[in-house]
């Protein structure tokens, strides 16, 4: 291999190692009021001729939620051993075993400490884009751990 090939191969490898795309992380804490978490990346970083070291915790990481239509927002039957109707509660309420979803259902995250989650790192800074406005990502920050978003939980 020529010196130029080795140089450019090392240069490209060094640049790529600094690009964060996705990684598993451990939830340290979760704030349901803001739907954000403090997480610990599970991959370590290693520099040449140095021992691997843990990456620092990341705070304020947004957690994605999902919005679903349940059965096309039409009636669904809930099967119980009581038949088509439930029972009276004793307080005058009548419990039905059919539900109708007239709008989409939002599935809100419920993370717990020690959950292992999959985290993605956005291509550019997400600070201003989270408002929904069209923004120019003026910062030079790219694929940073500070632009992490939790996209799911690993089954444990």
PDB file of C-alpha atoms in Angstrom:
ATOM      1  CA  UNK A   1       0.000   0.000   0.000  1.00  0.00           C
ATOM      2  CA  UNK A   2       1.363   3.415  -0.910  1.00  0.00           C
ATOM      3  CA  UNK A   3       1.972   6.140   1.635  1.00  0.00           C
ATOM      4  CA  UNK A   4      -0.792   8.223   0.052  1.00  0.00           C
ATOM      5  CA  UNK A   5      -3.302   5.353   0.340  1.00  0.00           C
ATOM      6  CA  UNK A   6      -2.396   4.774   3.971  1.00  0.00           C
ATOM      7  CA  UNK A   7      -2.637   8.505   4.705  1.00  0.00           C
ATOM      8  CA  UNK A   8      -6.041   8.964   3.068  1.00  0.00           C
ATOM      9  CA  UNK A   9      -7.331   5.691   4.527  1.00  0.00           C
ATOM     10  CA  UNK A  10      -6.334   6.840   8.007  1.00  0.00           C
ATOM     11  CA  UNK A  11      -7.785  10.292   7.407  1.00  0.00           C
ATOM     12  CA  UNK A  12     -11.126   8.867   6.261  1.00  0.00           C
ATOM     13  CA  UNK A  13     -11.230   6.359   9.127  1.00  0.00           C
ATOM     14  CA  UNK A  14     -10.520   9.127  11.627  1.00  0.00           C
ATOM     15  CA  UNK A  15     -13.312  11.272  10.193  1.00  0.00           C
ATOM     16  CA  UNK A  16     -15.842   8.432  10.140  1.00  0.00           C
ATOM     17  CA  UNK A  17     -15.153   7.365  13.726  1.00  0.00           C
ATOM     18  CA  UNK A  18     -16.411  10.765  14.912  1.00  0.00           C
ATOM     19  CA  UNK A  19     -19.771  10.437  13.144  1.00  0.00           C
ATOM     20  CA  UNK A  20     -22.542   9.267  15.446  1.00  0.00           C
ATOM     21  CA  UNK A  21     -25.450   7.522  13.736  1.00  0.00           C
ATOM     22  CA  UNK A  22     -27.198   5.270  16.259  1.00  0.00           C
ATOM     23  CA  UNK A  23     -26.331   3.325  19.402  1.00  0.00           C
ATOM     24  CA  UNK A  24     -27.893   1.581  22.370  1.00  0.00           C
ATOM     25  CA  UNK A  25     -28.022   3.585  25.593  1.00  0.00           C
ATOM     26  CA  UNK A  26     -29.194   2.977  29.152  1.00  0.00           C
ATOM     27  CA  UNK A  27     -31.892   5.215  30.616  1.00  0.00           C
ATOM     28  CA  UNK A  28     -30.662   6.894  33.790  1.00  0.00           C
ATOM     29  CA  UNK A  29     -33.850   8.901  34.375  1.00  0.00           C
ATOM     30  CA  UNK A  30     -37.037   9.884  32.527  1.00  0.00           C
ATOM     31  CA  UNK A  31     -39.186  12.996  32.934  1.00  0.00           C
ATOM     32  CA  UNK A  32     -42.722  12.217  31.715  1.00  0.00           C
ATOM     33  CA  UNK A  33     -43.763  15.886  31.902  1.00  0.00           C
ATOM     34  CA  UNK A  34     -41.243  16.877  29.211  1.00  0.00           C
ATOM     35  CA  UNK A  35     -40.895  13.431  27.601  1.00  0.00           C
ATOM     36  CA  UNK A  36     -37.112  13.673  27.874  1.00  0.00           C
ATOM     37  CA  UNK A  37     -34.533  11.346  29.362  1.00  0.00           C
ATOM     38  CA  UNK A  38     -31.013  11.310  30.712  1.00  0.00           C
ATOM     39  CA  UNK A  39     -29.141   8.445  29.067  1.00  0.00           C
ATOM     40  CA  UNK A  40     -25.764   6.728  29.229  1.00  0.00           C
ATOM     41  CA  UNK A  41     -24.287   5.652  25.858  1.00  0.00           C
ATOM     42  CA  UNK A  42     -23.230   2.013  26.052  1.00  0.00           C
ATOM     43  CA  UNK A  43     -20.437   2.226  23.477  1.00  0.00           C
ATOM     44  CA  UNK A  44     -17.045   3.374  24.676  1.00  0.00           C
ATOM     45  CA  UNK A  45     -14.669   5.648  22.785  1.00  0.00           C
ATOM     46  CA  UNK A  46     -11.057   4.648  22.155  1.00  0.00           C
ATOM     47  CA  UNK A  47      -8.170   6.684  20.906  1.00  0.00           C
ATOM     48  CA  UNK A  48      -5.001   5.126  19.538  1.00  0.00           C
ATOM     49  CA  UNK A  49      -2.637   4.032  22.305  1.00  0.00           C
ATOM     50  CA  UNK A  50      -5.188   4.904  25.024  1.00  0.00           C
ATOM     51  CA  UNK A  51      -7.604   2.873  27.096  1.00  0.00           C
ATOM     52  CA  UNK A  52     -11.301   2.891  26.078  1.00  0.00           C
ATOM     53  CA  UNK A  53     -13.377   5.381  28.048  1.00  0.00           C
ATOM     54  CA  UNK A  54     -17.099   5.774  28.636  1.00  0.00           C
ATOM     55  CA  UNK A  55     -18.903   8.546  26.846  1.00  0.00           C
ATOM     56  CA  UNK A  56     -20.539  11.093  29.155  1.00  0.00           C
ATOM     57  CA  UNK A  57     -24.269  10.885  29.971  1.00  0.00           C
ATOM     58  CA  UNK A  58     -26.548  12.864  27.675  1.00  0.00           C
ATOM     59  CA  UNK A  59     -29.293  14.954  29.283  1.00  0.00           C
ATOM     60  CA  UNK A  60     -32.575  16.264  27.874  1.00  0.00           C
ATOM     61  CA  UNK A  61     -32.890  13.641  25.144  1.00  0.00           C
ATOM     62  CA  UNK A  62     -36.339  13.785  23.485  1.00  0.00           C
ATOM     63  CA  UNK A  63     -38.300  10.535  23.375  1.00  0.00           C
ATOM     64  CA  UNK A  64     -40.463   9.932  20.311  1.00  0.00           C
ATOM     65  CA  UNK A  65     -44.045   8.837  20.775  1.00  0.00           C
ATOM     66  CA  UNK A  66     -46.364   7.175  18.289  1.00  0.00           C
ATOM     67  CA  UNK A  67     -49.816   8.130  17.029  1.00  0.00           C
ATOM     68  CA  UNK A  68     -52.070   5.357  15.740  1.00  0.00           C
ATOM     69  CA  UNK A  69     -55.524   4.898  14.331  1.00  0.00           C
ATOM     70  CA  UNK A  70     -57.067   1.945  16.123  1.00  0.00           C
ATOM     71  CA  UNK A  71     -59.128  -0.186  13.742  1.00  0.00           C
ATOM     72  CA  UNK A  72     -59.620   2.787  11.433  1.00  0.00           C
ATOM     73  CA  UNK A  73     -61.274   4.722  14.286  1.00  0.00           C
ATOM     74  CA  UNK A  74     -64.307   2.421  14.122  1.00  0.00           C
ATOM     75  CA  UNK A  75     -65.886   0.278  16.834  1.00  0.00           C
ATOM     76  CA  UNK A  76     -63.915  -2.577  18.274  1.00  0.00           C
ATOM     77  CA  UNK A  77     -65.276  -5.298  20.488  1.00  0.00           C
ATOM     78  CA  UNK A  78     -63.681  -6.136  23.792  1.00  0.00           C
ATOM     79  CA  UNK A  79     -64.245  -9.779  24.625  1.00  0.00           C
ATOM     80  CA  UNK A  80     -64.916 -10.654  28.233  1.00  0.00           C
ATOM     81  CA  UNK A  81     -66.646 -13.561  29.908  1.00  0.00           C
ATOM     82  CA  UNK A  82     -69.605 -11.273  30.716  1.00  0.00           C
ATOM     83  CA  UNK A  83     -71.034 -11.148  27.189  1.00  0.00           C
ATOM     84  CA  UNK A  84     -71.869  -8.074  25.113  1.00  0.00           C
ATOM     85  CA  UNK A  85     -72.275  -5.821  28.136  1.00  0.00           C
ATOM     86  CA  UNK A  86     -70.262  -5.484  31.273  1.00  0.00           C
ATOM     87  CA  UNK A  87     -71.794  -4.630  34.572  1.00  0.00           C
ATOM     88  CA  UNK A  88     -73.014  -1.755  36.663  1.00  0.00           C
ATOM     89  CA  UNK A  89     -70.313  -0.369  38.899  1.00  0.00           C
ATOM     90  CA  UNK A  90     -72.628   0.370  41.783  1.00  0.00           C
ATOM     91  CA  UNK A  91     -72.187   4.094  41.194  1.00  0.00           C
ATOM     92  CA  UNK A  92     -74.672   4.247  38.357  1.00  0.00           C
ATOM     93  CA  UNK A  93     -72.121   3.793  35.582  1.00  0.00           C
ATOM     94  CA  UNK A  94     -72.667   1.117  32.985  1.00  0.00           C
ATOM     95  CA  UNK A  95     -69.534  -0.483  31.565  1.00  0.00           C
ATOM     96  CA  UNK A  96     -69.698  -1.418  27.879  1.00  0.00           C
ATOM     97  CA  UNK A  97     -67.468  -3.973  26.268  1.00  0.00           C
ATOM     98  CA  UNK A  98     -67.392  -2.121  22.932  1.00  0.00           C
ATOM     99  CA  UNK A  99     -65.126   0.826  22.396  1.00  0.00           C
ATOM    100  CA  UNK A 100     -65.165   3.408  19.645  1.00  0.00           C
ATOM    101  CA  UNK A 101     -62.059   5.414  18.913  1.00  0.00           C
ATOM    102  CA  UNK A 102     -63.198   8.595  17.205  1.00  0.00           C
ATOM    103  CA  UNK A 103     -59.693   9.977  16.856  1.00  0.00           C
ATOM    104  CA  UNK A 104     -56.138   8.709  16.782  1.00  0.00           C
ATOM    105  CA  UNK A 105     -54.575   7.330  19.938  1.00  0.00           C
ATOM    106  CA  UNK A 106     -51.210   8.662  21.080  1.00  0.00           C
ATOM    107  CA  UNK A 107     -48.921   6.114  22.643  1.00  0.00           C
ATOM    108  CA  UNK A 108     -46.939   8.073  25.227  1.00  0.00           C
ATOM    109  CA  UNK A 109     -43.535   6.673  26.262  1.00  0.00           C
ATOM    110  CA  UNK A 110     -43.126   5.237  29.738  1.00  0.00           C
ATOM    111  CA  UNK A 111     -39.398   4.729  30.193  1.00  0.00           C
ATOM    112  CA  UNK A 112     -37.845   3.436  33.367  1.00  0.00           C
ATOM    113  CA  UNK A 113     -34.317   3.671  34.730  1.00  0.00           C
ATOM    114  CA  UNK A 114     -32.129   0.864  33.331  1.00  0.00           C
ATOM    115  CA  UNK A 115     -34.251   0.450  30.162  1.00  0.00           C
ATOM    116  CA  UNK A 116     -32.010  -0.078  27.139  1.00  0.00           C
ATOM    117  CA  UNK A 117     -33.079   2.196  24.292  1.00  0.00           C
ATOM    118  CA  UNK A 118     -32.073   2.752  20.689  1.00  0.00           C
ATOM    119  CA  UNK A 119     -30.901   6.296  20.071  1.00  0.00           C
ATOM    120  CA  UNK A 120     -30.340   8.033  16.755  1.00  0.00           C
ATOM    121  CA  UNK A 121     -28.210  11.129  16.231  1.00  0.00           C
ATOM    122  CA  UNK A 122     -29.606  13.698  13.836  1.00  0.00           C
ATOM    123  CA  UNK A 123     -27.615  14.910  10.872  1.00  0.00           C
ATOM    124  CA  UNK A 124     -27.725  18.515  12.089  1.00  0.00           C
ATOM    125  CA  UNK A 125     -28.552  20.391  15.309  1.00  0.00           C
ATOM    126  CA  UNK A 126     -32.220  19.893  16.227  1.00  0.00           C
ATOM    127  CA  UNK A 127     -32.549  22.732  18.762  1.00  0.00           C
ATOM    128  CA  UNK A 128     -34.608  25.074  16.543  1.00  0.00           C
ATOM    129  CA  UNK A 129     -36.203  22.436  14.303  1.00  0.00           C
ATOM    130  CA  UNK A 130     -38.176  20.848  17.175  1.00  0.00           C
ATOM    131  CA  UNK A 131     -40.608  23.789  17.029  1.00  0.00           C
ATOM    132  CA  UNK A 132     -41.787  22.675  13.583  1.00  0.00           C
ATOM    133  CA  UNK A 133     -40.476  25.806  11.860  1.00  0.00           C
ATOM    134  CA  UNK A 134     -38.318  25.718   8.758  1.00  0.00           C
ATOM    135  CA  UNK A 135     -34.854  26.511  10.033  1.00  0.00           C
ATOM    136  CA  UNK A 136     -31.376  26.982   8.712  1.00  0.00           C
ATOM    137  CA  UNK A 137     -29.044  24.838  10.809  1.00  0.00           C
ATOM    138  CA  UNK A 138     -26.472  27.582  11.253  1.00  0.00           C
ATOM    139  CA  UNK A 139     -24.361  25.603  13.658  1.00  0.00           C
ATOM    140  CA  UNK A 140     -21.548  23.440  12.381  1.00  0.00           C
ATOM    141  CA  UNK A 141     -22.685  20.644  14.729  1.00  0.00           C
ATOM    142  CA  UNK A 142     -23.237  17.422  12.760  1.00  0.00           C
ATOM    143  CA  UNK A 143     -24.064  13.898  14.006  1.00  0.00           C
ATOM    144  CA  UNK A 144     -23.427  15.074  17.551  1.00  0.00           C
ATOM    145  CA  UNK A 145     -24.416  13.164  20.672  1.00  0.00           C
ATOM    146  CA  UNK A 146     -26.190  16.395  21.673  1.00  0.00           C
ATOM    147  CA  UNK A 147     -28.740  15.820  18.893  1.00  0.00           C
ATOM    148  CA  UNK A 148     -29.833  12.423  20.151  1.00  0.00           C
ATOM    149  CA  UNK A 149     -33.440  11.188  19.985  1.00  0.00           C
ATOM    150  CA  UNK A 150     -34.754   7.981  21.585  1.00  0.00           C
ATOM    151  CA  UNK A 151     -36.672   5.981  18.990  1.00  0.00           C
ATOM    152  CA  UNK A 152     -37.458   2.763  20.847  1.00  0.00           C
ATOM    153  CA  UNK A 153     -36.864   0.360  23.699  1.00  0.00           C
ATOM    154  CA  UNK A 154     -35.076  -2.967  23.373  1.00  0.00           C
ATOM    155  CA  UNK A 155     -37.079  -5.901  24.724  1.00  0.00           C
ATOM    156  CA  UNK A 156     -35.442  -7.236  27.852  1.00  0.00           C
TER     157      UNK A 156
END
